[in-house]
Tab-separated table of C-alpha atoms and ligand atoms in Angstrom:
chain	number	residue	atom	x	y	z
A	1	MET	CA	-3.657	33.633	-2.720
A	2	ILE	CA	-7.205	34.628	-3.800
A	3	ASP	CA	-10.243	32.940	-2.466
A	4	LEU	CA	-10.911	30.753	-5.525
A	5	ALA	CA	-14.369	29.630	-4.328
A	6	ARG	CA	-15.634	33.184	-4.536
A	7	TYR	CA	-15.214	33.016	-8.302
A	8	ARG	CA	-17.109	29.773	-8.749
A	9	PRO	CA	-14.960	27.816	-11.074
A	10	LEU	CA	-17.205	26.101	-13.501
A	11	GLY	CA	-14.979	23.773	-15.629
A	12	PRO	CA	-14.306	21.646	-17.538
A	13	ALA	CA	-10.759	22.573	-16.749
A	14	GLU	CA	-8.333	22.323	-19.612
A	15	ILE	CA	-4.808	21.531	-19.982
A	16	GLN	CA	-3.170	24.137	-22.381
A	17	LEU	CA	-0.589	22.806	-24.828
A	18	PRO	CA	1.379	25.063	-27.056
A	19	CYS	CA	0.695	24.492	-30.742
A	20	ALA	CA	2.213	27.059	-33.426
A	21	ASP	CA	0.440	25.242	-36.290
A	22	LEU	CA	-3.161	23.914	-35.545
A	23	ALA	CA	-4.084	22.089	-38.761
A	24	PRO	CA	-1.623	19.080	-38.410
A	25	SER	CA	-1.880	18.721	-34.767
A	26	LEU	CA	-5.683	18.658	-35.044
A	27	ASP	CA	-5.423	15.883	-37.605
A	28	TYR	CA	-3.359	13.982	-35.373
A	29	PHE	CA	-5.256	14.441	-32.162
A	30	VAL	CA	-8.594	13.996	-33.760
A	31	GLY	CA	-7.826	11.659	-36.717
A	32	TYR	CA	-5.261	9.471	-35.112
A	33	LEU	CA	-5.592	9.729	-31.405
A	34	GLY	CA	-9.361	9.759	-31.184
A	35	PHE	CA	-10.122	13.011	-29.501
A	36	ARG	CA	-12.976	15.394	-30.706
A	37	ILE	CA	-13.338	19.054	-31.120
A	38	GLU	CA	-15.220	20.894	-28.579
A	39	THR	CA	-14.548	24.476	-29.653
A	40	ILE	CA	-12.509	26.055	-32.477
A	41	PHE	CA	-11.677	29.474	-33.508
A	42	PRO	CA	-11.533	31.758	-35.357
A	43	ALA	CA	-13.541	30.314	-37.854
A	44	ASP	CA	-11.812	31.717	-40.955
A	45	ASP	CA	-8.174	30.438	-39.885
A	46	PRO	CA	-8.418	28.387	-36.709
A	47	THR	CA	-5.547	28.779	-34.385
A	48	THR	CA	-7.030	27.554	-31.062
A	49	ALA	CA	-8.983	24.233	-30.342
A	50	SER	CA	-10.369	22.585	-27.322
A	51	LEU	CA	-10.388	18.863	-27.692
A	52	SER	CA	-11.825	16.106	-25.422
A	53	GLY	CA	-11.189	12.455	-25.264
A	54	HIS	CA	-9.918	9.521	-23.124
A	55	GLY	CA	-11.234	11.383	-20.138
A	56	LEU	CA	-9.109	14.525	-20.692
A	57	ARG	CA	-9.645	17.872	-22.053
A	58	LEU	CA	-6.924	19.786	-23.944
A	59	ARG	CA	-6.573	23.197	-25.457
A	60	LEU	CA	-4.229	23.529	-28.314
A	61	GLY	CA	-3.172	27.090	-29.306
A	62	PRO	CA	-0.488	29.567	-29.754
A	63	GLY	CA	2.008	29.934	-26.905
A	64	ARG	CA	5.259	28.869	-25.487
A	65	GLY	CA	6.434	26.153	-23.194
A	66	ASP	CA	6.640	22.521	-22.659
A	67	PRO	CA	4.306	20.768	-25.149
A	68	GLY	CA	3.691	18.194	-22.347
A	69	LEU	CA	3.431	14.405	-21.861
A	70	ILE	CA	0.188	12.588	-22.106
A	71	ARG	CA	-0.167	8.998	-20.504
A	72	LEU	CA	-2.773	7.039	-22.348
A	73	PRO	CA	-3.893	3.952	-20.672
A	74	CYS	CA	-4.326	1.030	-23.086
A	75	GLN	CA	-5.668	-2.502	-22.626
A	76	THR	CA	-2.716	-3.995	-24.535
A	77	LEU	CA	0.630	-2.541	-25.396
A	78	PRO	CA	2.729	-2.473	-28.561
A	79	PRO	CA	6.474	-3.384	-28.216
A	80	GLU	CA	8.409	-1.394	-25.690
A	81	ASP	CA	10.101	0.818	-28.529
A	82	GLU	CA	6.743	1.822	-29.981
A	83	ARG	CA	5.022	3.055	-26.947
A	84	GLU	CA	5.943	6.719	-27.371
A	85	LEU	CA	4.345	8.818	-29.969
A	86	ILE	CA	4.993	12.424	-30.653
A	87	ALA	CA	2.275	14.862	-32.018
A	88	PRO	CA	3.136	17.526	-34.689
A	89	ASN	CA	3.165	20.184	-31.922
A	90	GLY	CA	5.751	18.204	-29.780
A	91	THR	CA	3.514	16.668	-27.222
A	92	ARG	CA	4.575	13.222	-26.292
A	93	ILE	CA	1.940	10.429	-25.880
A	94	MET	CA	3.065	7.456	-23.714
A	95	LEU	CA	0.971	4.306	-24.098
A	96	VAL	CA	0.882	2.692	-20.776
A	97	ALA	CA	-0.955	-0.415	-19.334
A	98	SER	CA	-4.407	0.469	-17.958
A	99	ASP	CA	-4.226	-2.180	-15.264
A	100	PRO	CA	-0.327	-2.890	-14.728
A	101	ALA	CA	-0.140	-6.436	-13.527
A	102	PHE	CA	2.237	-6.213	-10.616
A	103	ALA	CA	5.166	-8.480	-11.310
A	104	MET	CA	6.779	-9.943	-8.418
A	105	PRO	CA	10.389	-8.902	-8.354
A	106	GLU	CA	13.081	-11.515	-7.533
A	107	LEU	CA	13.725	-12.072	-3.981
A	108	ALA	CA	17.024	-10.496	-2.908
A	109	PRO	CA	17.571	-11.956	0.688
A	110	GLU	CA	19.554	-10.275	3.369
A	111	PHE	CA	19.999	-10.355	7.135
A	112	LEU	CA	18.607	-7.107	8.331
A	113	LEU	CA	18.439	-5.276	11.724
A	114	SER	CA	16.278	-2.048	12.137
A	115	ARG	CA	16.696	-0.126	15.446
A	116	ALA	CA	13.953	1.876	16.619
A	117	ALA	CA	16.548	4.215	18.229
A	118	ASP	CA	18.237	5.215	14.984
A	119	ALA	CA	15.290	5.057	12.626
A	120	ALA	CA	14.008	8.164	11.021
A	121	SER	CA	10.344	8.117	10.178
A	122	GLY	CA	8.915	10.435	7.581
A	123	PRO	CA	5.242	11.552	7.241
A	124	GLY	CA	3.309	9.508	4.703
A	125	ARG	CA	-0.322	9.239	3.564
A	126	ALA	CA	-3.134	10.588	5.896
A	127	GLY	CA	-0.909	12.096	8.359
A	128	MET	CA	0.637	8.655	9.468
A	129	HIS	CA	4.555	8.451	10.294
A	130	TYR	CA	6.220	5.848	8.525
A	131	ARG	CA	9.344	3.825	9.560
A	132	ASP	CA	10.685	1.552	6.965
A	133	LEU	CA	11.709	-1.692	8.401
A	134	ILE	CA	13.223	-3.216	5.153
A	135	PRO	CA	14.820	-0.364	3.237
A	136	ARG	CA	15.997	-2.461	0.245
A	137	ARG	CA	12.546	-4.262	0.277
A	138	LEU	CA	14.216	-7.735	-0.208
A	139	GLY	CA	14.526	-6.753	-3.845
A	140	GLY	CA	10.997	-5.417	-3.981
A	141	ARG	CA	8.987	-8.428	-2.790
A	142	TYR	CA	8.116	-6.959	0.572
A	143	ILE	CA	7.597	-3.600	2.399
A	144	ALA	CA	7.343	-3.630	6.077
A	145	SER	CA	6.511	-0.409	8.023
A	146	HIS	CA	6.127	0.623	11.610
A	147	ILE	CA	3.599	3.314	11.344
A	148	THR	CA	2.439	5.701	14.335
A	149	LEU	CA	-0.237	8.410	14.602
A	150	PRO	CA	0.965	10.608	17.461
A	151	GLU	CA	-2.318	12.398	17.613
A	152	GLY	CA	-5.584	10.542	18.101
A	153	GLY	CA	-8.959	11.555	16.600
A	154	PRO	CA	-10.574	11.432	13.289
A	155	VAL	CA	-8.266	10.304	10.452
A	156	ALA	CA	-8.310	12.201	7.284
A	157	ASP	CA	-8.648	8.843	5.319
A	158	TRP	CA	-10.919	8.042	2.253
A	159	VAL	CA	-12.499	4.899	0.969
A	160	HIS	CA	-9.418	3.134	-0.710
A	161	PHE	CA	-7.815	-0.142	-1.746
A	162	HIS	CA	-4.565	-1.579	-2.662
A	163	LYS	CA	-3.263	-3.688	-5.421
A	164	VAL	CA	-1.321	-6.328	-3.499
A	165	HIS	CA	-0.668	-10.079	-3.278
A	166	ALA	CA	-0.720	-9.993	0.479
A	167	GLN	CA	-1.038	-7.361	3.226
A	168	MET	CA	-1.362	-7.581	6.988
A	169	ILE	CA	-1.637	-5.013	9.836
A	170	PHE	CA	-0.798	-5.736	13.295
A	171	CYS	CA	-1.849	-3.198	16.071
A	172	ARG	CA	1.004	-2.631	18.726
A	173	LYS	CA	-0.536	0.091	20.866
A	174	GLY	CA	-3.704	1.927	21.117
A	175	TRP	CA	-6.782	1.302	18.781
A	176	ALA	CA	-8.608	2.394	15.709
A	177	ARG	CA	-11.973	2.233	14.348
A	178	LEU	CA	-11.849	0.623	10.906
A	179	VAL	CA	-14.427	-0.317	8.324
A	180	TYR	CA	-14.143	-2.784	5.552
A	181	GLU	CA	-16.097	-3.581	2.453
A	182	ASP	CA	-18.895	-6.166	3.309
A	183	GLN	CA	-17.558	-6.839	6.685
A	184	GLY	CA	-20.433	-5.252	8.682
A	185	GLU	CA	-20.244	-2.125	10.793
A	186	PRO	CA	-17.089	-0.211	11.876
A	187	PHE	CA	-14.978	-2.020	14.476
A	188	LEU	CA	-12.413	-1.536	17.097
A	189	PHE	CA	-9.049	-2.671	16.278
A	190	SER	CA	-6.931	-3.037	19.348
A	191	ALA	CA	-3.403	-3.673	20.593
A	192	GLY	CA	-2.514	-7.271	19.728
A	193	ASP	CA	-5.056	-7.494	16.995
A	194	CYS	CA	-4.301	-8.342	13.406
A	195	VAL	CA	-6.132	-7.830	10.233
A	196	LEU	CA	-5.625	-9.594	6.809
A	197	GLN	CA	-6.436	-7.121	4.059
A	198	PRO	CA	-7.002	-9.280	0.923
A	199	PRO	CA	-6.408	-7.691	-2.449
A	200	LEU	CA	-8.617	-4.879	-3.539
A	201	ILE	CA	-10.928	-4.770	-0.396
A	202	ARG	CA	-12.238	-1.308	0.160
A	203	HIS	CA	-11.531	0.058	3.573
A	204	ARG	CA	-11.061	3.165	5.723
A	205	VAL	CA	-9.504	4.305	8.862
A	206	LEU	CA	-12.141	6.335	10.747
A	207	GLU	CA	-10.461	7.285	14.025
A	208	THR	CA	-7.545	6.241	16.281
A	209	SER	CA	-6.442	6.761	19.771
A	210	PRO	CA	-3.375	8.896	20.405
A	211	GLY	CA	-0.229	6.943	20.149
A	212	PHE	CA	-1.720	4.445	17.698
A	213	GLU	CA	0.935	2.087	16.335
A	214	VAL	CA	0.896	-0.716	13.849
A	215	VAL	CA	3.267	-2.867	11.810
A	216	GLU	CA	2.243	-3.329	8.350
A	217	VAL	CA	3.588	-5.833	5.845
A	218	SER	CA	2.822	-5.771	2.124
A	219	SER	CA	3.802	-7.616	-1.000
A	220	PRO	CA	4.981	-6.680	-3.591
A	221	ALA	CA	6.660	-3.411	-2.033
A	222	LEU	CA	5.655	-1.203	-4.818
A	223	HIS	CA	1.894	-1.283	-5.132
A	224	GLU	CA	-0.802	1.146	-5.886
A	225	THR	CA	-3.341	2.571	-3.419
A	226	LEU	CA	-6.554	3.679	-5.325
A	227	ALA	CA	-9.310	5.746	-4.113
A	228	ASP	CA	-12.993	4.574	-4.560
A	229	HIS	CA	-15.121	7.654	-4.746
A	230	ASP	CA	-18.326	5.750	-5.428
A	231	LEU	CA	-18.400	3.174	-2.567
A	232	ALA	CA	-19.578	4.289	0.895
A	233	LEU	CA	-18.550	2.357	3.852
A	234	PRO	CA	-20.063	0.398	5.711
A	235	THR	CA	-21.822	-1.242	2.878
A	236	GLY	CA	-24.615	-2.645	5.042
A	237	ARG	CA	-23.559	-6.152	4.036
A	238	LEU	CA	-21.884	-8.783	6.128
A	239	ASP	CA	-20.132	-11.380	4.110
A	240	PRO	CA	-17.192	-12.692	5.954
A	241	ALA	CA	-16.643	-15.456	3.402
A	242	ARG	CA	-16.527	-13.050	0.410
A	243	ASP	CA	-13.545	-13.878	-1.917
A	244	PHE	CA	-11.330	-11.063	-2.614
A	245	GLY	CA	-8.577	-12.342	-5.162
A	246	GLY	CA	-8.610	-15.775	-3.590
A	247	GLN	CA	-8.338	-14.402	0.078
A	248	ILE	CA	-10.776	-13.456	2.604
A	249	PHE	CA	-10.795	-10.690	5.097
A	250	ARG	CA	-9.867	-11.725	8.624
A	251	HIS	CA	-9.676	-9.679	12.072
A	252	SER	CA	-7.845	-11.687	14.645
A	253	ARG	CA	-8.477	-10.406	18.065
A	254	ALA	CA	-5.930	-10.719	20.977
A	255	ALA	CA	-8.608	-10.513	23.502
A	256	THR	CA	-10.268	-13.783	22.291
A	257	THR	CA	-7.252	-15.738	21.225
A	258	ALA	CA	-5.496	-18.010	23.985
A	259	TRP	CA	-1.822	-18.520	24.158
A	260	GLU	CA	-0.858	-22.030	23.175
A	261	VAL	CA	2.316	-24.100	23.843
A	262	PHE	CA	4.777	-23.455	21.073
A	263	GLY	CA	6.005	-27.176	20.448
A	264	ASP	CA	8.783	-28.100	22.852
A	265	THR	CA	10.468	-24.759	22.640
A	266	GLY	CA	9.672	-23.374	26.092
A	267	PHE	CA	7.783	-20.384	24.434
A	268	GLU	CA	4.246	-19.705	23.892
A	269	VAL	CA	2.525	-18.600	20.693
A	270	ARG	CA	-0.691	-16.701	20.100
A	271	PRO	CA	-1.730	-17.381	16.604
A	272	THR	CA	-3.602	-15.039	14.381
A	273	GLY	CA	-4.843	-17.541	12.079
A	274	LEU	CA	-4.083	-15.424	8.968
A	275	SER	CA	-2.524	-18.118	7.049
A	276	GLY	CA	-5.643	-19.907	5.919
A	277	PRO	CA	-7.714	-16.717	4.897
A	278	SER	CA	-4.506	-15.468	3.038
A	279	ALA	CA	-4.353	-18.763	0.910
A	280	GLY	CA	-1.060	-19.461	2.683
A	281	GLN	CA	0.582	-15.999	1.503
A	282	ILE	CA	1.314	-14.848	5.029
A	283	SER	CA	1.502	-16.183	8.465
A	284	VAL	CA	1.426	-14.034	11.708
A	285	ASN	CA	2.218	-15.075	15.170
A	286	VAL	CA	3.265	-13.697	18.559
A	287	LEU	CA	5.827	-15.331	20.649
A	288	ARG	CA	6.624	-15.023	24.330
A	289	PRO	CA	8.762	-16.892	26.803
A	290	ALA	CA	7.067	-19.472	29.118
A	291	ALA	CA	8.992	-22.226	30.567
A	292	LYS	CA	12.349	-20.915	29.002
A	293	ASP	CA	13.818	-17.559	28.238
A	294	HIS	CA	15.440	-18.792	25.015
A	295	VAL	CA	14.112	-20.281	21.920
A	296	ALA	CA	15.870	-21.853	18.891
A	297	MET	CA	14.136	-21.550	15.339
A	298	ALA	CA	15.201	-24.221	12.933
A	299	ALA	CA	16.113	-23.112	9.402
A	300	ARG	CA	12.916	-22.994	7.178
A	301	ASN	CA	12.120	-23.005	3.538
A	302	VAL	CA	10.384	-19.496	3.714
A	303	GLU	CA	11.129	-16.377	1.805
A	304	LEU	CA	10.210	-13.901	4.715
A	305	VAL	CA	11.026	-14.056	8.313
A	306	LEU	CA	10.333	-10.684	9.986
A	307	GLY	CA	10.649	-10.309	13.557
A	308	PHE	CA	9.385	-7.268	15.513
A	309	VAL	CA	9.756	-6.686	19.223
A	310	LEU	CA	6.384	-5.711	20.534
A	311	SER	CA	7.657	-5.363	24.302
A	312	GLY	CA	10.559	-6.444	26.447
A	313	VAL	CA	14.149	-7.353	25.544
A	314	ALA	CA	16.000	-10.345	24.151
A	315	SER	CA	19.212	-11.075	22.322
A	316	LEU	CA	18.809	-12.284	18.648
A	317	ALA	CA	21.129	-15.052	17.792
A	318	CYS	CA	21.776	-14.967	13.990
A	319	ARG	CA	25.138	-14.028	12.562
A	320	GLY	CA	26.398	-13.073	16.099
A	321	ASN	CA	24.317	-11.768	18.991
A	322	HIS	CA	22.305	-8.691	18.760
A	323	GLY	CA	20.476	-7.024	21.881
A	324	LEU	CA	16.781	-6.135	20.969
A	325	VAL	CA	14.629	-3.577	22.653
A	326	GLY	CA	11.104	-2.622	21.839
A	327	ALA	CA	10.174	-1.734	18.292
A	328	ASP	CA	13.365	-3.299	17.004
A	329	ALA	CA	12.929	-5.368	13.903
A	330	PHE	CA	14.871	-8.076	12.092
A	331	VAL	CA	14.845	-9.999	9.008
A	332	ILE	CA	16.321	-13.562	8.642
A	333	PRO	CA	17.491	-14.775	5.326
A	334	PRO	CA	15.711	-17.970	3.943
A	335	GLY	CA	17.238	-21.187	5.143
A	336	GLU	CA	19.212	-19.668	8.248
A	337	PRO	CA	18.499	-20.693	11.727
A	338	TRP	CA	18.020	-18.131	14.331
A	339	GLY	CA	17.086	-17.947	18.105
A	340	LEU	CA	16.433	-15.583	20.823
A	341	ASN	CA	18.175	-15.746	24.206
A	342	GLY	CA	17.622	-14.007	27.401
A	343	GLY	CA	14.133	-12.874	26.798
A	344	SER	CA	12.702	-10.701	29.365
A	345	SER	CA	9.449	-11.868	31.099
A	346	ASP	CA	7.428	-9.280	29.242
A	347	LEU	CA	8.990	-10.094	25.931
A	348	GLU	CA	6.499	-10.371	23.059
A	349	LEU	CA	7.570	-10.878	19.480
A	350	LEU	CA	5.685	-10.420	16.405
A	351	LEU	CA	6.692	-12.947	13.827
A	352	VAL	CA	5.543	-12.641	10.196
A	353	THR	CA	6.631	-15.411	7.734
A	354	ALA	CA	5.683	-15.977	4.119
A	355	PRO	CA	6.395	-19.316	2.321
A	356	ALA	CA	8.918	-19.606	-0.429
B	1	FE2	FE1	-5.255	0.942	3.445
């Protein structure tokens, strides 16, 4: 490969689309689609034109190949069968929603066991390894991932945000330095901590320890991650009560949160307090055995019950008995009772629930 920088690319770059007969295509792109002519030649009988419009620059001219597909974001859309246009040169123009509202798919409940031992984890964004805890996504309503960064150090992340209804991250091991929009200076996110990422909050992972591990739960499963090239973090503002889509940011610290008696179950709970800040979208707790090594959980009217073994071992009682070890996860369908038996003294279970 040549060293491109040596040749100092100047731009604007153009996408070349083959066009055998310029005049009708020009009428269409300029007169109908709203592009404007930047250059055109030769003057006596034009065959080639550069056009700009809708944030795009095109070059129409003689040549072969695929006439291409242009996605044109629009504020509103015509009926579905009228969203694809075809220019005289064959270029397809697809009208798409400029800000697709994320429809929440119908819940498809299932009982699910995810074993750490037989999980494959693939590389994802910013060098992180993702293990998919809910492969079928409960119909698309939830995605849950066990994410690890084997090597510590600075993270190749950029200021970004997610179009979500609900999103939380729980730190299982190690630490990271995170920074969030209007939440002050970068802070340490340590093992046992949890953050609620309200919709659209800009954030960035700055660095992590080696072996940093988190469990991340988001809804809906399919959502967009967008870069914000214009905002620098930290913003210099501290506004912990700032409203982001009806929710507020929350960093729950394990070190300053006391264990509480978990009703009369014989277990203890360390609450993260995410339910209020998330406007009731998501609730996150850590459970551990105290007076008893077993706990029975009544059936509840919730749409998500996700358990993740942070440490120790236990047997899950739901549709049979299933031995669990560290990093194993399970999903209980709505309205089914479940329990844990034979929890080891070092058992800690992350429990994420979402109301129906
Ligand atoms: Fe993110």
